Coordinates of C-alpha atoms and ligand atoms in Angstrom, one line a residue:
X1 CA -33.0 3.0 -2.3
X2 CA -29.8 2.5 -4.4
X3 CA -29.8 -0.2 -7.0
X4 CA -26.5 -2.1 -7.0
X5 CA -25.8 -4.4 -10.0
X6 CA -23.3 -7.2 -9.8
X7 CA -22.6 -9.5 -12.8
X8 CA -20.1 -12.2 -11.8
X9 CA -20.0 -13.5 -15.4
X10 CA -18.1 -10.4 -16.5
X11 CA -14.6 -10.5 -15.2
X12 CA -12.5 -7.4 -15.5
X13 CA -9.0 -8.5 -14.6
X14 CA -7.1 -9.9 -11.6
X15 CA -6.7 -7.8 -8.5
X16 CA -3.0 -8.5 -7.9
X17 CA -2.3 -9.3 -4.3
X18 CA 0.4 -6.5 -4.2
X19 CA -2.3 -3.9 -4.5
X20 CA -2.6 -4.6 -0.7
X21 CA 1.1 -3.8 -0.2
X22 CA 2.9 -1.8 2.5
X23 CA 5.8 0.6 3.1
X24 CA 8.4 0.8 5.8
X25 CA 10.9 3.7 5.9
X26 CA 13.8 4.5 8.2
X27 CA 11.6 7.3 9.6
X28 CA 10.7 7.9 13.3
X29 CA 9.7 4.6 14.9
X30 CA 8.6 2.8 11.8
X31 CA 11.5 0.4 11.5
X32 CA 13.2 0.9 14.9
X33 CA 10.7 0.2 17.6
X34 CA 7.8 -0.5 15.2
X35 CA 9.1 -3.6 13.4
X36 CA 12.6 -4.2 14.7
X37 CA 13.7 -4.1 18.3
X38 CA 17.0 -6.0 18.1
X39 CA 17.7 -9.5 19.5
X40 CA 18.5 -8.2 23.0
X41 CA 15.2 -6.4 23.5
X42 CA 12.8 -7.2 26.3
X43 CA 10.0 -7.0 23.7
X44 CA 9.4 -10.5 22.5
X45 CA 11.1 -10.9 19.2
X46 CA 12.5 -13.4 16.7
X47 CA 15.9 -12.4 15.3
X48 CA 15.1 -8.9 16.4
X49 CA 11.6 -8.6 14.7
X50 CA 8.7 -7.9 17.0
X51 CA 6.6 -11.1 17.3
X52 CA 3.3 -9.2 18.0
X53 CA 3.7 -7.0 14.9
X54 CA 4.8 -9.9 12.6
X55 CA 1.7 -11.9 13.8
X56 CA -0.6 -9.0 13.2
X57 CA 0.7 -8.4 9.7
X58 CA 0.4 -12.0 8.7
X59 CA -3.3 -11.8 9.7
X60 CA -3.9 -9.2 7.0
X61 CA -1.8 -11.3 4.6
X62 CA 0.8 -8.6 3.9
X63 CA 1.9 -9.5 0.3
X64 CA 4.8 -7.1 -0.2
X65 CA 6.9 -4.6 1.8
X66 CA 8.7 -1.5 0.3
X67 CA 12.0 -0.5 2.0
X68 CA 14.1 1.6 3.0
X69 CA 12.3 4.7 1.8
X70 CA 10.9 7.2 0.8
X71 CA 13.3 10.1 1.0
X72 CA 15.6 8.0 3.1
X73 CA 16.3 5.7 0.1
X74 CA 18.1 8.4 -1.8
X75 CA 20.6 8.9 0.9
X76 CA 21.0 5.3 1.9
X77 CA 24.2 3.5 1.1
X78 CA 23.5 -0.2 1.4
X79 CA 27.1 -1.3 2.2
X80 CA 26.8 0.7 5.5
X81 CA 24.1 -1.7 6.6
X82 CA 25.8 -5.1 6.2
X83 CA 28.4 -7.0 8.1
X84 CA 29.1 -7.1 11.9
X85 CA 26.8 -4.8 13.8
X86 CA 29.6 -3.1 15.7
X87 CA 31.4 -2.2 12.5
X88 CA 28.5 -0.7 10.7
X89 CA 28.9 2.9 9.8
X90 CA 26.6 5.6 11.3
X91 CA 24.9 8.3 9.3
X92 CA 22.6 11.2 9.8
X93 CA 19.0 10.7 8.8
X94 CA 18.8 14.3 7.4
X95 CA 15.2 13.9 6.2
X96 CA 13.6 12.7 9.3
X97 CA 14.6 14.4 12.5
X98 CA 18.4 14.5 11.9
X99 CA 18.9 11.5 14.1
X100 CA 21.9 9.3 13.9
X101 CA 21.1 6.1 12.1
X102 CA 23.2 3.2 13.3
X103 CA 22.4 0.9 10.3
X104 CA 21.5 -2.0 12.6
X105 CA 18.6 -2.7 10.3
X106 CA 20.1 -3.4 6.8
X107 CA 19.6 -5.7 3.9
X108 CA 19.9 -9.0 5.8
X109 CA 17.4 -7.8 8.5
X110 CA 15.0 -6.6 5.9
X111 CA 15.1 -9.9 4.1
X112 CA 14.6 -11.7 7.4
X113 CA 11.6 -9.6 8.2
X114 CA 10.1 -10.5 4.8
X115 CA 10.8 -14.1 5.4
X116 CA 9.0 -14.0 8.8
X117 CA 6.1 -12.1 7.2
X118 CA 6.0 -14.4 4.2
X119 CA 5.9 -11.4 1.9
X120 CA 7.8 -10.2 -1.1
X121 CA 10.6 -7.6 -1.0
X122 CA 10.3 -4.3 -2.8
X123 CA 13.7 -2.5 -2.5
X124 CA 14.0 1.2 -3.3
X125 CA 17.4 2.1 -4.7
X126 CA 19.4 5.3 -4.3
X127 CA 19.6 7.3 -7.5
X128 CA 19.7 10.7 -5.8
X129 CA 23.1 10.4 -4.1
X130 CA 24.3 6.9 -5.1
X131 CA 26.3 5.7 -8.0
X132 CA 25.4 3.3 -10.8
X133 CA 28.0 0.9 -9.5
X134 CA 26.5 1.0 -6.0
X135 CA 23.0 0.2 -7.3
X136 CA 24.1 -2.5 -9.6
X137 CA 26.2 -4.2 -6.9
X138 CA 23.3 -4.1 -4.5
X139 CA 21.3 -6.2 -7.0
X140 CA 24.2 -8.6 -7.5
X141 CA 24.6 -8.9 -3.7
X142 CA 20.9 -9.7 -3.2
X143 CA 20.2 -11.9 -6.1
X144 CA 23.2 -13.6 -7.7
X145 CA 23.5 -17.3 -6.9
X146 CA 26.9 -17.9 -8.6
X147 CA 30.4 -16.9 -7.4
X148 CA 31.1 -13.2 -7.7
X149 CA 32.6 -10.5 -5.4
X150 CA 29.2 -9.4 -4.2
X151 CA 27.7 -12.9 -3.7
X152 CA 30.8 -13.9 -1.8
X153 CA 30.4 -10.9 0.4
X154 CA 26.8 -11.9 1.1
X155 CA 27.9 -15.4 2.0
X156 CA 30.6 -14.0 4.4
X157 CA 27.8 -12.1 6.0
X158 CA 25.8 -15.2 6.7
X159 CA 23.4 -15.6 3.7
X160 CA 24.5 -18.4 1.5
X161 CA 21.4 -18.3 -0.6
X162 CA 20.4 -15.3 -2.7
X163 CA 17.0 -13.6 -2.0
X164 CA 14.1 -12.9 -4.2
X165 CA 13.8 -9.2 -5.0
X166 CA 10.3 -8.9 -6.5
X167 CA 10.5 -5.2 -7.2
X168 CA 13.3 -2.6 -7.4
X169 CA 12.8 1.1 -7.7
X170 CA 15.3 3.4 -9.4
X171 CA 15.1 6.4 -7.0
X172 CA 12.3 8.0 -5.1
X173 CA 10.5 11.3 -5.7
X174 CA 13.4 12.5 -7.9
X175 CA 11.3 15.5 -8.8
X176 CA 11.7 16.6 -5.2
X177 CA 13.8 15.3 -2.2
X178 CA 15.4 12.7 -4.5
X179 CA 17.4 15.3 -6.4
X180 CA 15.0 18.0 -7.7
X181 CA 15.4 16.7 -11.2
X182 CA 13.5 17.6 -14.3
X183 CA 11.6 14.8 -15.9
X184 CA 14.0 14.8 -18.9
X185 CA 17.0 14.5 -16.7
X186 CA 15.5 11.7 -14.6
X187 CA 14.4 9.8 -17.7
X188 CA 18.0 9.8 -19.0
X189 CA 19.4 8.8 -15.6
X190 CA 16.7 6.0 -15.3
X191 CA 17.9 4.5 -18.6
X192 CA 21.5 4.5 -17.5
X193 CA 20.9 3.1 -14.0
X194 CA 18.4 0.5 -15.2
X195 CA 20.8 -0.8 -17.8
X196 CA 23.2 -1.9 -15.1
X197 CA 20.5 -3.5 -12.9
X198 CA 21.0 -7.0 -14.2
X199 CA 18.7 -9.9 -13.9
X200 CA 21.0 -12.5 -12.4
X201 CA 20.0 -16.1 -13.1
X202 CA 18.9 -18.2 -10.2
X203 CA 19.3 -21.9 -10.8
X204 CA 17.1 -23.0 -7.9
X205 CA 14.3 -20.5 -8.5
X206 CA 14.2 -19.5 -12.2
X207 CA 11.0 -17.6 -11.4
X208 CA 13.0 -15.2 -9.3
X209 CA 15.2 -14.2 -12.2
X210 CA 13.4 -11.1 -13.3
X211 CA 13.1 -8.3 -10.9
X212 CA 10.4 -5.8 -11.8
X213 CA 12.0 -2.4 -12.3
X214 CA 10.1 0.7 -11.2
X215 CA 10.7 4.2 -12.4
X216 CA 10.0 7.3 -10.3
X217 CA 6.6 8.6 -11.5
X218 CA 4.8 11.8 -10.8
X219 CA 3.8 13.7 -7.8
X220 CA -0.1 13.8 -7.8
X221 CA -1.3 15.6 -11.0
X222 CA 2.1 16.2 -12.7
X223 CA 0.9 14.7 -16.0
X224 CA 3.9 16.2 -17.8
X225 CA 6.3 14.1 -15.7
X226 CA 4.4 11.0 -16.5
X227 CA 4.4 11.7 -20.2
X228 CA 8.1 12.6 -20.4
X229 CA 9.3 9.6 -18.5
X230 CA 7.2 7.2 -20.5
X231 CA 8.2 8.8 -23.8
X232 CA 11.9 8.8 -23.1
X233 CA 12.4 5.7 -20.9
X234 CA 9.2 3.6 -21.3
X235 CA 11.0 0.8 -23.1
X236 CA 13.1 0.1 -20.0
X237 CA 10.3 0.4 -17.4
X238 CA 8.2 -2.3 -15.9
X239 CA 6.3 -0.1 -13.5
X240 CA 6.0 3.6 -12.9
X241 CA 5.1 5.1 -9.5
X242 CA 2.5 7.6 -8.4
X243 CA 2.5 9.4 -5.0
X244 CA -0.6 11.1 -3.6
X245 CA -1.4 11.8 0.0
X246 CA -4.7 12.8 1.5
X247 CA -4.3 16.1 3.5
X248 CA -7.6 17.6 4.8
X249 CA -6.6 21.2 4.0
X250 CA -3.3 21.8 2.2
X251 CA 0.4 21.2 2.7
X252 CA 0.7 24.1 5.1
X253 CA -2.3 23.1 7.3
X254 CA -2.6 19.4 7.7
X255 CA -5.0 19.4 10.7
X256 CA -5.4 17.2 13.7
X257 CA -5.6 13.4 13.3
X258 CA -8.3 13.1 16.0
X259 CA -9.8 16.5 16.6
X260 CA -11.8 17.5 13.5
X261 CA -15.4 18.5 12.7
X262 CA -17.9 17.1 10.3
X263 CA -17.0 19.5 7.5
X264 CA -13.4 18.4 7.8
X265 CA -14.6 14.7 7.5
X266 CA -16.1 15.5 4.1
X267 CA -13.3 17.7 3.1
X268 CA -10.8 14.9 3.8
X269 CA -12.9 12.4 1.8
X270 CA -13.3 14.7 -1.1
X271 CA -9.5 15.2 -1.2
X272 CA -9.0 11.4 -1.1
X273 CA -11.3 11.0 -4.0
X274 CA -8.9 13.1 -6.1
X275 CA -7.2 9.7 -6.4
X276 CA -9.9 8.7 -8.8
X277 CA -9.2 11.4 -11.3
X278 CA -5.4 10.9 -10.9
X279 CA -5.7 7.3 -11.7
X280 CA -8.0 7.9 -14.7
X281 CA -5.8 10.7 -16.2
X282 CA -2.4 9.0 -15.6
X283 CA -3.8 5.7 -16.9
X284 CA -5.0 7.5 -20.1
X285 CA -1.4 8.7 -20.6
X286 CA -0.1 5.2 -20.0
X287 CA -2.6 3.9 -22.5
X288 CA -1.3 6.3 -25.1
X289 CA 2.4 5.4 -24.6
X290 CA 1.9 1.7 -23.8
X291 CA -0.9 0.3 -25.9
X292 CA 0.1 -3.3 -24.9
X293 CA -0.5 -2.5 -21.2
X294 CA 3.0 -3.8 -20.4
X295 CA 3.9 -1.0 -18.0
X296 CA 2.1 -1.2 -14.6
X297 CA 1.1 1.6 -12.3
X298 CA 2.6 1.4 -8.8
X299 CA 1.0 3.7 -6.2
X300 CA 3.8 3.3 -3.8
X301 CA 2.9 6.1 -1.4
X302 CA -0.7 6.9 -0.4
X303 CA -2.7 7.6 2.7
X304 CA -3.5 10.4 5.1
X305 CA -1.0 13.0 6.4
X306 CA -2.0 15.1 9.4
X307 CA -0.2 17.2 12.0
X308 CA 2.3 15.1 14.0
X309 CA 0.7 14.2 17.4
X310 CA 1.5 17.1 19.8
X311 CA 4.5 16.5 22.1
X312 CA 6.2 14.2 19.6
X313 CA 9.2 14.9 17.3
X314 CA 7.7 16.6 14.3
X315 CA 10.2 14.8 12.1
X316 CA 8.7 11.4 13.1
X317 CA 5.3 11.9 11.5
X318 CA 3.5 10.0 14.2
X319 CA -0.3 10.3 14.0
X320 CA -3.3 8.6 15.4
X321 CA -5.7 6.7 13.2
X322 CA -9.5 7.0 13.4
X323 CA -12.7 5.9 11.6
X324 CA -11.8 8.6 9.1
X325 CA -8.6 6.8 8.2
X326 CA -10.6 3.5 7.8
X327 CA -12.9 5.3 5.4
X328 CA -9.9 6.7 3.4
X329 CA -8.4 3.2 3.2
X330 CA -11.7 1.7 2.2
X331 CA -12.3 4.2 -0.6
X332 CA -8.8 4.0 -2.0
X333 CA -8.7 0.2 -1.9
X334 CA -12.0 0.1 -3.8
X335 CA -10.7 2.5 -6.4
X336 CA -7.5 0.5 -6.8
X337 CA -9.5 -2.7 -7.3
X338 CA -11.5 -1.0 -10.0
X339 CA -8.3 0.0 -11.8
X340 CA -6.6 -3.4 -11.4
X341 CA -6.0 -3.6 -15.2
X342 CA -3.2 -1.1 -14.8
X343 CA -2.4 -1.1 -11.1
X344 CA 0.0 -3.9 -10.1
X345 CA 1.0 -2.7 -6.6
X346 CA 0.2 0.0 -4.0
X347 CA 1.9 0.7 -0.7
X348 CA 0.1 2.6 2.0
X349 CA 2.4 5.0 3.9
X350 CA 3.5 3.6 6.4
X351 CA 3.2 0.3 8.1
X352 CA 4.1 1.3 11.8
X353 CA 4.0 4.5 13.8
X354 CA 4.3 6.8 10.8
X355 CA 1.4 8.5 8.9
X356 CA -1.6 6.1 8.2
X357 CA -0.2 3.2 10.1
X358 CA -1.4 -0.4 10.4
X359 CA 0.0 -0.6 13.9
X360 CA 1.1 1.8 16.7
X361 CA 3.6 0.6 19.2
X362 CA 4.9 1.9 22.6
X363 CA 7.5 -0.3 24.2
X364 CA 5.8 -3.7 24.5
X365 CA 2.3 -2.3 23.8
X366 CA 0.6 -2.7 20.4
X367 CA -2.4 -1.0 19.0
X368 CA -4.1 -2.2 15.8
X369 CA -5.6 0.7 13.9
X370 CA -8.9 1.1 12.1
X371 CA -6.9 1.1 8.8
X372 CA -5.4 -2.3 9.8
X373 CA -8.9 -3.7 10.2
X374 CA -9.9 -2.4 6.7
X375 CA -7.0 -4.3 5.2
X376 CA -8.1 -7.3 7.1
X377 CA -11.7 -7.0 5.9
X378 CA -10.5 -6.5 2.3
X379 CA -8.0 -9.3 2.2
X380 CA -10.2 -11.7 0.2
X381 CA -9.8 -9.4 -2.8
X382 CA -6.1 -10.4 -3.1
X383 CA -5.6 -12.3 -6.3
X384 CA -9.4 -12.4 -6.9
X385 CA -11.0 -11.5 -10.2
X386 CA -12.6 -8.1 -10.3
X387 CA -16.2 -8.6 -11.4
X388 CA -18.5 -6.1 -13.1
X389 CA -20.4 -4.1 -10.5
X390 CA -22.2 -0.7 -10.7
X391 CA -24.3 1.6 -8.6
X392 CA -25.4 5.2 -9.0
X393 CA -24.8 6.8 -5.7
X394 CA -26.5 9.9 -4.3
X395 CA -24.2 12.6 -3.0
X396 CA -23.6 13.4 0.7
X397 CA -21.6 16.2 2.4
X398 CA -21.7 19.7 3.6
X399 CA -20.1 23.2 3.0
X400 CA -19.4 22.5 -0.6
X401 CA -17.6 19.2 0.1
X402 CA -19.9 16.8 -1.6
X403 CA -18.9 13.2 -2.2
X404 CA -20.7 10.1 -3.4
X405 CA -22.5 8.5 -0.4
X406 CA -21.6 4.9 -1.3
X407 CA -18.4 3.4 -2.9
X408 CA -17.9 -0.2 -3.7
X409 CA -16.0 -2.9 -5.4
X410 CA -16.6 -6.6 -6.0
X411 CA -14.4 -9.6 -6.9
X412 CA -14.7 -13.3 -7.1
X413 CA -12.3 -16.0 -6.0
X414 CA -13.0 -19.8 -5.5
X415 CA -16.7 -19.3 -6.3
X416 CA -17.0 -16.7 -3.5
X417 CA -18.1 -13.1 -4.2
X418 CA -16.3 -10.5 -2.2
X419 CA -18.1 -7.1 -1.8
X420 CA -16.6 -4.2 0.0
X421 CA -18.8 -1.1 0.6
X422 CA -18.3 2.3 2.2
X423 CA -21.0 4.6 3.4
X424 CA -19.4 8.0 3.5
X425 CA -22.3 9.8 5.1
X426 CA -22.1 10.7 8.8
X427 CA -25.9 10.8 9.2
X428 CA -27.7 8.8 6.6
X429 CA -27.9 5.0 6.3
X430 CA -27.8 3.7 2.7
X431 CA -30.2 1.0 1.5
X432 CA -28.9 -1.0 -1.4
X433 CA -31.1 -3.2 -3.5
X434 CA -28.5 -5.7 -4.8
X435 CA -29.2 -7.5 -8.1
X436 CA -26.8 -10.3 -8.7
X437 CA -26.8 -12.0 -12.1
X438 CA -26.7 -15.8 -11.6
X439 CA -23.5 -17.4 -12.8
X440 CA -23.7 -18.9 -16.3
X441 CA -24.4 -22.6 -16.5
X442 CA -21.2 -23.6 -18.4
X443 CA -19.1 -23.1 -15.3
X444 CA -18.9 -25.4 -12.3
X445 CA -20.3 -22.7 -10.1
X446 CA -23.8 -23.1 -11.5
X447 CA -26.3 -21.4 -9.3
X448 CA -30.0 -20.5 -9.5
X449 CA -29.9 -19.1 -6.0
X450 CA -27.3 -16.2 -6.0
X451 CA -26.7 -16.2 -2.3
X452 CA -26.3 -19.5 -0.4
X453 CA -24.1 -18.5 2.5
X454 CA -23.1 -15.1 3.6
X455 CA -20.5 -13.8 6.0
X456 CA -20.4 -10.1 6.7
X457 CA -18.2 -7.8 8.8
X458 CA -18.6 -4.1 9.6
X459 CA -16.3 -1.4 11.0
X460 CA -18.2 1.6 12.3
X461 CA -18.1 4.2 15.0
X462 CA -18.1 7.9 15.6
X463 CA -16.0 9.6 13.0
X464 CA -13.0 10.2 15.2
X465 CA -13.1 6.9 17.2
X466 CA -9.7 5.3 17.6
X467 CA -7.8 2.7 19.5
X468 CA -5.3 3.8 22.2
X469 CA -2.7 2.0 24.3
X470 CA -5.2 2.3 27.2
X471 CA -8.2 1.1 25.2
X472 CA -7.1 -1.1 22.3
X473 CA -10.6 -2.3 21.4
X474 CA -12.5 0.9 21.0
X475 CA -13.1 0.2 17.4
X476 CA -13.1 -3.4 16.0
X477 CA -14.9 -5.1 13.1
X478 CA -18.1 -6.8 14.2
X479 CA -20.4 -9.3 12.5
X480 CA -22.6 -7.6 9.9
X481 CA -26.2 -8.8 9.7
X482 CA -27.8 -5.9 7.9
X483 CA -28.9 -7.8 4.9
X484 CA -31.8 -9.9 3.7
X485 CA -31.6 -12.2 0.7
X486 CA -34.3 -12.2 -2.0
X487 CA -34.9 -13.9 -5.4
X488 CA -32.7 -11.5 -7.3
X489 CA -29.9 -10.9 -4.8
X490 CA -30.2 -9.1 -1.5
X491 CA -31.0 -5.9 0.3
X492 CA -28.3 -4.3 2.4
X493 CA -28.6 -1.6 4.9
X494 CA -25.3 0.3 5.5
X495 CA -25.3 2.3 8.7
X496 CA -23.8 5.8 8.4
X497 CA -20.0 6.1 8.6
X498 CA -19.3 2.4 7.9
X499 CA -17.0 0.1 6.0
X500 CA -18.6 -3.3 5.3
X501 CA -17.3 -6.5 3.7
X502 CA -19.4 -9.4 2.5
X503 CA -18.4 -12.9 1.3
X504 CA -21.2 -14.6 -0.6
X505 CA -20.9 -18.2 -1.5
X506 CA -22.8 -19.0 -4.7
Ligands
LIG1 O1 6.1 8.8 3.6 C1 6.8 10.0 4.0 C2 7.6 10.7 2.9 O2 6.7 11.2 2.0 C3 8.5 9.8 2.0 O3 9.7 9.7 2.6 C4 8.6 10.6 0.8 O4 8.8 9.8 -0.4 C5 7.2 11.3 0.7 O5 7.4 12.7 0.4

C-alpha cells in the first residue's frame, strides 16, 4: 500500500498550457503527408491541411506548434517559402534524406495550420546559415501591422493582417548541427541577432506585441553551455531551450520501437527519468543566474528515438508507438507539471510520422498513437494550478534498471482536481491510499466530502501494444473504475503497465 497525499490548499504555480506543446519539422512525412497534403489532394483537406489530423489535434487541445525545425531551421530561408507556389525556390533538405524540398509549405501555410488548430505559433529562426537581416525581416513580415517593405510583401502574398508569433527561437542546436558553435560564440551571436528581432506594435492586438525570444540551450547534461549562455546573454533571453531524447540503449544502438524485452522496457524508462535530474540541475543554474525567475525553461525537443522502421528511409525517422511510448509521455508530462515554476513550454518530437508521434498517416489512413491518448488524458492540466502532492514509491525493475513504481502529478482547475498516475511495473499492481485534504472554508469550493463526483480513464495493455493502419483500436483509453472513495479520500488500484487520469469534483 502506497500513501498518496494531496493538499489542494497548497498551490505551487500554474501549469502553462504550452507545456503540452508540439513540434513539426520538414522531416520525412511530418509536414508533407502528415499535416499538409496540398489543396488538390484526394485526402480531405481544408486549404491543404488534412481535416482528420486537424480534428484529432484539436481534441487534445494542442496549444502551440513549433516549426520549421529542428536541424532544418538552420538551413531554411523563409523567403523561399512565400509567394506563388510555382515560383518558389527548391532546396535540398540535407539533414533529412537529401530530398528536394519544394517549399510549398511556408510561412503562410504554417500560420493557416495554426489558425485551423486554434494554437499559437512558435517559429524557429535560422542562425546557423542565415543573416541577421533575414531573421529580422522575417519577424517584420509576420508581425508588423503598419506599412513597411516586409508588411507590404506579406499583403501582396495574400495576408493583409499580421499574425501572432508567440515564440521565436534564435537558432536550433547551435552546439551541433546548427553551426557547431562554442557556448561563448553562440551567446555573442544570440545577443546580436536578438537585438534586431524587434517587437512590432500591433494596434488591434496590443497583447501580441511582445514575442517571447528563445535562446538555444544545452544538449542534455551540458551544464557549462547553460551557464555560459545565461551569464553572457541572460539579459536578452526570455526562454532557454533544453533537448533530451529517450534512447533505450545509446546513440549507436537505438533499438526497435516494437520488438523489445522486459529489461529494455525498464532500461527505456530509466533513461527517460534522466529528465528529472536534468531539470533539477539546469533549473538550479537558472536560479543562480536569474533569481527573479524571469527566464523560462523551454524543453522544445523530447521523446523517444528508436531505429527507423525497417524498409523505410532511415532519414525519415518513422517509428511505431507503443504502450512504452505512452508511459514515457506520461512520466515526462508529470515531471514537467511538477517543474511548472520554471518550465513555460515543451514540444514533444514530433507531431506526425516522425519519432514519438501523435499521429501516423498513410495516404488517407490515420492512426492515433498511445502517446496521443496520453496527451488527451492529461489535457485538463493545461492552465491548471499545480497542487501539493506526494507519495513515496517503492522501486520496480530488473537487471539493474530500477525505477520508481508510481509517478504522479496533481492540479486543480475550476474546482476540479486532476490526477495523472503511471504504474511503471510490468507485473505488479499498485494500491494507493489517497489522502486528500479538504479545501479550506474561506474559498467558494468548501467541501467536507473530498470526492463528490469522479471521472477516470485508463490506458493499458501489453508493453508493446500499438495501433496499426489495419487495427487502429488495439489500444484506446477506457473508463477507469479501480477506485473506492472513503472519508479521507480514496483508494486507487493501478493495474500494471498503466497510465490513469482522474478528475475529481470537490
Ligand atoms: O527531432 C529530430 C532532430 O533532433 C531535430 O531536427 C534536431 O534538432 C534534433 O537533433
